[in-house]
Amino acid sequence: MARARNLPALVVHGGAGNAGPGAERPERRRGMMAAIRLGAGILRAKGTALEAVVATVVALEDHPLFNAGYGSLLNSEGNVEMDASVMFAEPVFSASKRSGKRSDRTHSHDADYSVSAGAVAVVSRVRNPIMLARAVMEHSPHILMAGHGAENFARKVGIRLVRPEEMITERARERWRVRKEQTGMLEAEAAARAAMGHGTVGAAAVDVHGAIAAATSTGGVPGKLFGRVGDSALIGAGTFAHALGAASATGQGEAIILTALCREAVLALADSTPKVVAREAIAEMIDATGAEAGIILVDGRGRIGYAHNAASMQVARYDPAGGIQHLWLDPIATARRP
Ligand code: ASP
């Protein structure tokens, strides 16, 4: 007998890391609620999971209190360098009905689903890196494009380029100044490890057609070296979608890459619920790296899970049973297993 579905469903994160100034919380909550309402509205109107996760992430990229798009943290040189990625798993029958074709690099990952993905790394001149990641997925033969080449591609597909300074908020500049004073910026790497930021954004959704998507966007970790690429640009690490479900990660990118966090978690949905998988994925990440990270997950039945081991993580969720909810999520126990 087919098990009950609770579709559509959407889960969104606003980053795991330090708690951030309390005074900013109401506005971060408001920004997150506006973003999830947008995504949930698309899903309720029978839009696709891809449209929902991209629209949700765009809204958060445009909000200056999130570390993605406008408002991104600055790298060791004081510049914005952003990463983003998106992945879409679509039932094959609806893929062929809607577009009549499948792209060359769309691989059949599962008997009934086709998957596609797009990503960008170290971009400084686009307002919404997630839209460029989607364009790479839909209009190029590639999956990951970086730096000037990615920006050149943006121009070709009609995405407006901005001056890099236009992406820098006064708040981000001030935080960079403070950090520079504290560390002397002599050891940017150590600084990046010592203090996590927060505010990376991501979303995972399943729509009424059964299609599944995830998207992630970030300005990276504080104090990161010029040219550093994090997990948010890497399919399988910071973002993954599959017939089984979808995931987006946040936290110390190097640990997320080492553990292929999102792909491992989504594949584990074959045997467990998103709630259990999220906790286990973070516990395994702690065992392997001792780092701080968070994950959100949705499965093909619309069940949602999330977990993290940082000081704080902002999450919002939507499904027909529970409606829209916002949470400041407590960390799971961080003791490393013997
Ligand atoms: N995972 C992001 C990165 O390493 C940062 C974050 O999620 O806060 O670039």
Short mmCIF file of C-alpha atoms and ligand atoms in Angstrom, two decimals:
data_model
loop_
_atom_site.label_atom_id
_atom_site.label_comp_id
_atom_site.label_asym_id
_atom_site.label_seq_id
_atom_site.Cartn_x
_atom_site.Cartn_y
_atom_site.Cartn_z
CA MET A 1 0.00 0.00 0.00
CA ALA A 2 1.34 3.45 -0.89
CA ARG A 3 2.35 5.40 2.19
CA ALA A 4 0.75 8.79 2.87
CA ARG A 5 2.33 11.84 1.30
CA ASN A 6 2.28 15.35 2.68
CA LEU A 7 3.01 17.38 -0.46
CA PRO A 8 4.16 19.95 -1.26
CA ALA A 9 6.84 20.66 1.35
CA LEU A 10 9.60 23.22 1.74
CA VAL A 11 12.35 23.68 4.33
CA VAL A 12 14.69 26.65 4.44
CA HIS A 13 17.77 27.56 6.48
CA GLY A 14 19.42 30.88 7.23
CA GLY A 15 22.75 29.41 8.26
CA ALA A 16 24.33 27.60 11.21
CA GLY A 17 27.01 29.34 13.24
CA ASN A 18 27.24 31.82 16.05
CA ALA A 19 23.96 33.26 17.29
CA GLY A 20 24.66 36.73 15.91
CA PRO A 21 23.48 39.99 17.50
CA GLY A 22 20.15 39.52 19.29
CA ALA A 23 19.00 42.88 17.95
CA GLU A 24 19.10 41.49 14.41
CA ARG A 25 16.96 38.45 15.17
CA PRO A 26 13.52 40.00 14.62
CA GLU A 27 14.56 41.26 11.19
CA ARG A 28 16.22 37.95 10.28
CA ARG A 29 13.01 36.20 11.28
CA ARG A 30 10.97 38.60 9.18
CA GLY A 31 13.25 38.10 6.17
CA MET A 32 13.08 34.33 6.52
CA MET A 33 9.28 34.37 6.84
CA ALA A 34 8.92 36.54 3.73
CA ALA A 35 11.18 34.14 1.80
CA ILE A 36 9.35 30.97 2.85
CA ARG A 37 5.95 32.54 2.13
CA LEU A 38 7.15 33.20 -1.40
CA GLY A 39 8.37 29.62 -1.87
CA ALA A 40 5.30 28.09 -0.23
CA GLY A 41 3.04 30.23 -2.45
CA ILE A 42 4.76 28.87 -5.55
CA LEU A 43 4.32 25.29 -4.34
CA ARG A 44 0.66 25.84 -3.38
CA ALA A 45 0.01 27.20 -6.88
CA LYS A 46 1.43 23.91 -8.22
CA GLY A 47 4.76 25.47 -9.23
CA THR A 48 7.84 23.28 -9.30
CA ALA A 49 10.23 22.53 -6.46
CA LEU A 50 12.96 24.15 -8.57
CA GLU A 51 11.04 27.42 -8.88
CA ALA A 52 10.27 27.37 -5.16
CA VAL A 53 13.82 26.82 -3.90
CA VAL A 54 15.30 29.37 -6.31
CA ALA A 55 12.71 32.06 -5.44
CA THR A 56 13.20 31.43 -1.72
CA VAL A 57 16.98 31.67 -1.98
CA VAL A 58 16.78 34.79 -4.19
CA ALA A 59 14.67 36.52 -1.51
CA LEU A 60 17.30 35.68 1.11
CA GLU A 61 20.19 36.72 -1.18
CA ASP A 62 18.50 40.11 -1.52
CA HIS A 63 18.20 40.53 2.25
CA PRO A 64 21.26 42.31 3.73
CA LEU A 65 21.27 40.34 7.01
CA PHE A 66 21.97 36.99 5.33
CA ASN A 67 25.43 35.92 4.21
CA ALA A 68 24.53 35.39 0.57
CA GLY A 69 24.19 37.73 -2.41
CA TYR A 70 23.88 41.31 -1.13
CA GLY A 71 25.17 41.16 2.46
CA SER A 72 27.79 38.46 1.87
CA LEU A 73 30.77 38.32 4.21
CA LEU A 74 34.03 39.61 2.81
CA ASN A 75 37.12 37.51 2.14
CA SER A 76 40.59 38.20 3.60
CA GLU A 77 41.17 40.94 1.02
CA GLY A 78 37.90 42.70 1.81
CA ASN A 79 36.02 41.52 -1.31
CA VAL A 80 32.83 39.57 -1.87
CA GLU A 81 33.29 36.14 -3.47
CA MET A 82 30.08 34.10 -3.57
CA ASP A 83 29.28 30.42 -4.16
CA ALA A 84 25.89 28.89 -5.04
CA SER A 85 24.44 25.66 -6.37
CA VAL A 86 21.12 24.11 -7.32
CA MET A 87 20.01 20.56 -8.12
CA PHE A 88 16.73 19.24 -9.47
CA ALA A 89 15.38 15.67 -9.59
CA GLU A 90 12.34 15.35 -11.79
CA PRO A 91 10.07 12.39 -12.51
CA VAL A 92 10.92 11.41 -16.08
CA PHE A 93 7.34 11.40 -17.33
CA SER A 94 6.81 15.03 -16.31
CA ALA A 95 10.24 16.05 -17.63
CA SER A 96 9.43 14.79 -21.10
CA LYS A 97 5.88 16.16 -21.00
CA ARG A 98 7.05 19.63 -19.98
CA SER A 99 10.10 20.18 -22.12
CA GLY A 100 9.93 17.38 -24.67
CA LYS A 101 13.68 16.85 -24.32
CA ARG A 102 16.34 16.00 -21.84
CA SER A 103 19.68 17.71 -21.76
CA ASP A 104 22.85 15.79 -22.66
CA ARG A 105 24.25 16.00 -19.17
CA THR A 106 21.02 15.01 -17.43
CA HIS A 107 21.80 11.56 -16.15
CA SER A 108 19.28 9.00 -15.13
CA HIS A 109 20.14 8.53 -11.48
CA ASP A 110 17.17 6.41 -10.66
CA ALA A 111 14.77 4.45 -12.86
CA ASP A 112 12.03 7.08 -12.65
CA TYR A 113 13.87 10.35 -12.15
CA SER A 114 16.32 12.48 -14.09
CA VAL A 115 18.67 14.83 -12.27
CA SER A 116 20.38 18.03 -13.30
CA ALA A 117 22.54 20.54 -11.47
CA GLY A 118 24.25 23.91 -11.82
CA ALA A 119 26.71 25.82 -9.65
CA VAL A 120 28.92 28.88 -9.51
CA ALA A 121 32.01 29.64 -7.41
CA VAL A 122 33.91 32.83 -6.52
CA VAL A 123 31.57 35.21 -8.33
CA SER A 124 31.56 38.89 -7.34
CA ARG A 125 29.50 40.61 -10.00
CA VAL A 126 26.03 39.07 -9.91
CA ARG A 127 23.33 40.11 -7.51
CA ASN A 128 21.80 36.63 -7.31
CA PRO A 129 24.35 33.83 -7.66
CA ILE A 130 21.60 31.20 -7.38
CA MET A 131 20.03 32.51 -10.60
CA LEU A 132 23.37 32.16 -12.33
CA ALA A 133 23.73 28.60 -10.96
CA ARG A 134 20.31 27.83 -12.42
CA ALA A 135 21.36 29.33 -15.76
CA VAL A 136 24.49 27.13 -15.79
CA MET A 137 22.19 24.13 -15.23
CA GLU A 138 19.70 25.10 -17.91
CA HIS A 139 21.75 26.89 -20.56
CA SER A 140 25.28 25.46 -20.50
CA PRO A 141 26.74 22.01 -21.06
CA HIS A 142 28.49 22.31 -17.66
CA ILE A 143 27.67 21.98 -13.99
CA LEU A 144 30.15 24.28 -12.22
CA MET A 145 31.53 27.58 -13.50
CA ALA A 146 33.81 29.93 -11.58
CA GLY A 147 35.01 33.53 -11.42
CA HIS A 148 35.27 35.66 -14.55
CA GLY A 149 34.16 32.82 -16.84
CA ALA A 150 30.95 32.43 -14.87
CA GLU A 151 30.37 36.20 -14.97
CA ASN A 152 31.00 36.27 -18.70
CA PHE A 153 28.43 33.49 -19.06
CA ALA A 154 25.99 35.54 -16.94
CA ARG A 155 26.20 38.38 -19.43
CA LYS A 156 25.54 35.97 -22.31
CA VAL A 157 22.36 34.65 -20.71
CA GLY A 158 21.09 38.14 -19.89
CA ILE A 159 21.95 38.31 -16.19
CA ARG A 160 22.99 41.88 -15.35
CA LEU A 161 26.49 42.37 -13.98
CA VAL A 162 26.98 44.77 -11.09
CA ARG A 163 30.13 46.41 -9.78
CA PRO A 164 31.62 44.21 -7.00
CA GLU A 165 31.32 47.14 -4.54
CA GLU A 166 27.55 47.11 -5.04
CA MET A 167 27.42 43.73 -3.27
CA ILE A 168 29.12 45.04 -0.12
CA THR A 169 26.93 46.29 2.72
CA GLU A 170 28.23 48.72 5.34
CA ARG A 171 27.54 45.97 7.92
CA ALA A 172 29.78 43.48 6.07
CA ARG A 173 32.52 46.10 5.69
CA GLU A 174 32.35 46.89 9.42
CA ARG A 175 32.53 43.22 10.41
CA TRP A 176 35.54 42.80 8.16
CA ARG A 177 37.24 45.83 9.77
CA VAL A 178 36.64 44.43 13.27
CA ARG A 179 37.93 41.01 12.26
CA LYS A 180 40.97 42.53 10.64
CA GLU A 181 41.79 44.47 13.78
CA GLN A 182 41.34 41.37 15.94
CA THR A 183 43.44 39.02 13.85
CA GLY A 184 45.70 41.41 12.04
CA MET A 185 44.64 39.26 9.11
CA LEU A 186 47.99 37.55 9.43
CA GLU A 187 46.38 34.17 9.73
CA ALA A 188 43.19 34.35 7.78
CA GLU A 189 42.86 30.60 7.79
CA ALA A 190 43.05 30.38 11.56
CA ALA A 191 40.53 33.18 11.80
CA ALA A 192 38.15 31.34 9.51
CA ARG A 193 38.34 28.28 11.69
CA ALA A 194 38.14 30.12 14.98
CA ALA A 195 34.88 31.96 14.57
CA MET A 196 32.00 30.79 12.48
CA GLY A 197 29.74 33.34 10.94
CA HIS A 198 26.15 32.62 10.12
CA GLY A 199 23.64 33.52 7.48
CA THR A 200 24.35 31.19 4.55
CA VAL A 201 21.00 30.33 2.98
CA GLY A 202 19.49 27.19 1.50
CA ALA A 203 16.22 25.49 0.67
CA ALA A 204 14.94 22.01 -0.15
CA ALA A 205 11.50 21.22 -1.55
CA VAL A 206 9.23 18.59 -3.04
CA ASP A 207 6.33 19.72 -5.22
CA VAL A 208 2.90 18.28 -6.00
CA HIS A 209 4.28 16.70 -9.18
CA GLY A 210 6.81 14.74 -7.08
CA ALA A 211 9.81 16.75 -8.33
CA ILE A 212 12.52 17.48 -5.74
CA ALA A 213 15.06 20.32 -5.55
CA ALA A 214 17.67 21.92 -3.34
CA ALA A 215 19.52 25.24 -3.56
CA THR A 216 22.27 26.86 -1.46
CA SER A 217 23.97 30.28 -1.61
CA THR A 218 26.72 31.88 0.48
CA GLY A 219 29.36 34.53 0.86
CA GLY A 220 31.48 31.85 2.56
CA VAL A 221 33.17 31.64 5.94
CA PRO A 222 34.56 34.74 7.69
CA GLY A 223 38.20 35.49 6.95
CA LYS A 224 38.34 33.04 4.04
CA LEU A 225 41.31 33.33 1.74
CA PHE A 226 40.99 35.01 -1.63
CA GLY A 227 39.93 32.30 -4.14
CA ARG A 228 38.64 29.81 -1.56
CA VAL A 229 35.68 27.71 -2.75
CA GLY A 230 33.34 26.22 -0.15
CA ASP A 231 30.80 23.43 -0.05
CA SER A 232 27.93 25.64 -1.22
CA ALA A 233 29.32 25.51 -4.76
CA LEU A 234 29.76 21.75 -4.72
CA ILE A 235 27.02 19.31 -5.66
CA GLY A 236 27.06 16.44 -3.18
CA ALA A 237 28.65 18.57 -0.43
CA GLY A 238 26.50 21.67 0.15
CA THR A 239 23.56 20.73 -2.09
CA PHE A 240 22.03 17.49 -3.36
CA ALA A 241 18.73 16.28 -4.83
CA HIS A 242 17.68 12.80 -5.84
CA ALA A 243 14.53 10.72 -6.25
CA LEU A 244 14.73 10.03 -2.50
CA GLY A 245 14.90 13.64 -1.33
CA ALA A 246 16.98 16.80 -1.22
CA ALA A 247 19.38 18.55 1.17
CA SER A 248 21.20 21.84 1.75
CA ALA A 249 24.07 22.28 4.22
CA THR A 250 25.64 25.13 6.12
CA GLY A 251 28.64 25.49 8.43
CA GLN A 252 32.35 24.81 7.99
CA GLY A 253 32.55 24.11 4.31
CA GLU A 254 35.78 22.13 4.45
CA ALA A 255 34.17 19.56 6.79
CA ILE A 256 31.03 19.42 4.65
CA ILE A 257 33.16 18.72 1.57
CA LEU A 258 35.23 16.04 3.35
CA THR A 259 32.09 14.16 4.38
CA ALA A 260 30.06 14.77 1.16
CA LEU A 261 27.40 15.69 3.67
CA CYS A 262 24.32 16.30 1.51
CA ARG A 263 24.78 13.33 -0.81
CA GLU A 264 25.43 10.93 2.06
CA ALA A 265 22.36 12.22 3.89
CA VAL A 266 20.01 12.06 0.92
CA LEU A 267 21.08 8.52 0.04
CA ALA A 268 20.50 7.49 3.68
CA LEU A 269 16.83 8.42 3.19
CA ALA A 270 16.46 5.01 1.53
CA ASP A 271 16.38 3.48 5.02
CA SER A 272 15.28 6.22 7.38
CA THR A 273 13.32 9.44 7.96
CA PRO A 274 14.71 12.94 7.32
CA LYS A 275 14.55 13.67 11.04
CA VAL A 276 16.75 10.71 11.96
CA VAL A 277 19.03 11.09 8.93
CA ALA A 278 19.72 14.77 9.69
CA ARG A 279 20.87 13.97 13.24
CA GLU A 280 22.96 11.01 12.14
CA ALA A 281 24.59 12.96 9.32
CA ILE A 282 25.68 15.70 11.73
CA ALA A 283 26.85 13.15 14.33
CA GLU A 284 28.95 11.40 11.68
CA MET A 285 30.33 14.72 10.48
CA ILE A 286 31.37 15.53 14.08
CA ASP A 287 33.05 12.13 14.41
CA ALA A 288 34.95 12.58 11.18
CA THR A 289 35.97 16.22 11.51
CA GLY A 290 34.99 17.75 14.86
CA ALA A 291 33.65 20.73 12.93
CA GLU A 292 30.37 22.67 13.09
CA ALA A 293 27.69 22.27 10.45
CA GLY A 294 23.97 22.02 9.86
CA ILE A 295 21.70 20.35 7.34
CA ILE A 296 18.08 20.56 6.18
CA LEU A 297 16.40 17.66 4.38
CA VAL A 298 13.11 16.82 2.70
CA ASP A 299 12.13 13.39 1.40
CA GLY A 300 9.89 12.42 -1.51
CA ARG A 301 6.90 12.07 0.83
CA GLY A 302 7.24 15.63 2.07
CA ARG A 303 8.75 14.77 5.44
CA ILE A 304 11.23 17.31 6.78
CA GLY A 305 14.35 17.01 8.94
CA TYR A 306 17.11 19.30 10.22
CA ALA A 307 19.98 19.24 12.69
CA HIS A 308 23.16 21.14 13.52
CA ASN A 309 25.88 21.34 16.16
CA ALA A 310 26.70 25.07 16.00
CA ALA A 311 25.55 27.67 18.53
CA SER A 312 22.47 28.49 16.50
CA MET A 313 20.64 27.73 13.26
CA GLN A 314 17.67 29.51 11.74
CA VAL A 315 15.12 27.29 10.00
CA ALA A 316 11.65 27.71 8.49
CA ARG A 317 9.36 24.98 7.17
CA TYR A 318 6.15 24.60 5.27
CA ASP A 319 3.88 21.65 4.59
CA PRO A 320 0.09 21.31 4.34
CA ALA A 321 -0.19 19.62 7.75
CA GLY A 322 1.84 22.15 9.74
CA GLY A 323 1.63 25.31 7.64
CA ILE A 324 4.54 27.77 7.89
CA GLN A 325 6.72 27.65 11.01
CA HIS A 326 9.91 29.46 12.01
CA LEU A 327 12.50 28.12 14.48
CA TRP A 328 15.81 29.05 16.08
CA LEU A 329 17.05 25.50 16.30
CA ASP A 330 19.01 24.17 19.29
CA PRO A 331 22.16 22.17 18.53
CA ILE A 332 22.33 18.40 18.90
CA ALA A 333 24.69 17.08 21.61
CA THR A 334 28.22 17.61 20.38
CA ALA A 335 30.14 14.96 22.32
CA ARG A 336 32.38 13.02 19.95
CA ARG A 337 31.73 9.33 20.03
CA PRO A 338 34.62 7.18 21.34
N1 ASP B 1 29.20 26.47 4.28
C1 ASP B 1 29.58 27.83 3.95
C2 ASP B 1 31.00 27.81 3.41
O1 ASP B 1 31.82 27.08 3.93
C3 ASP B 1 29.51 28.77 5.10
C4 ASP B 1 28.29 28.70 5.99
O2 ASP B 1 27.41 27.88 5.75
O3 ASP B 1 28.19 29.50 6.94
O4 ASP B 1 31.28 28.56 2.52
#
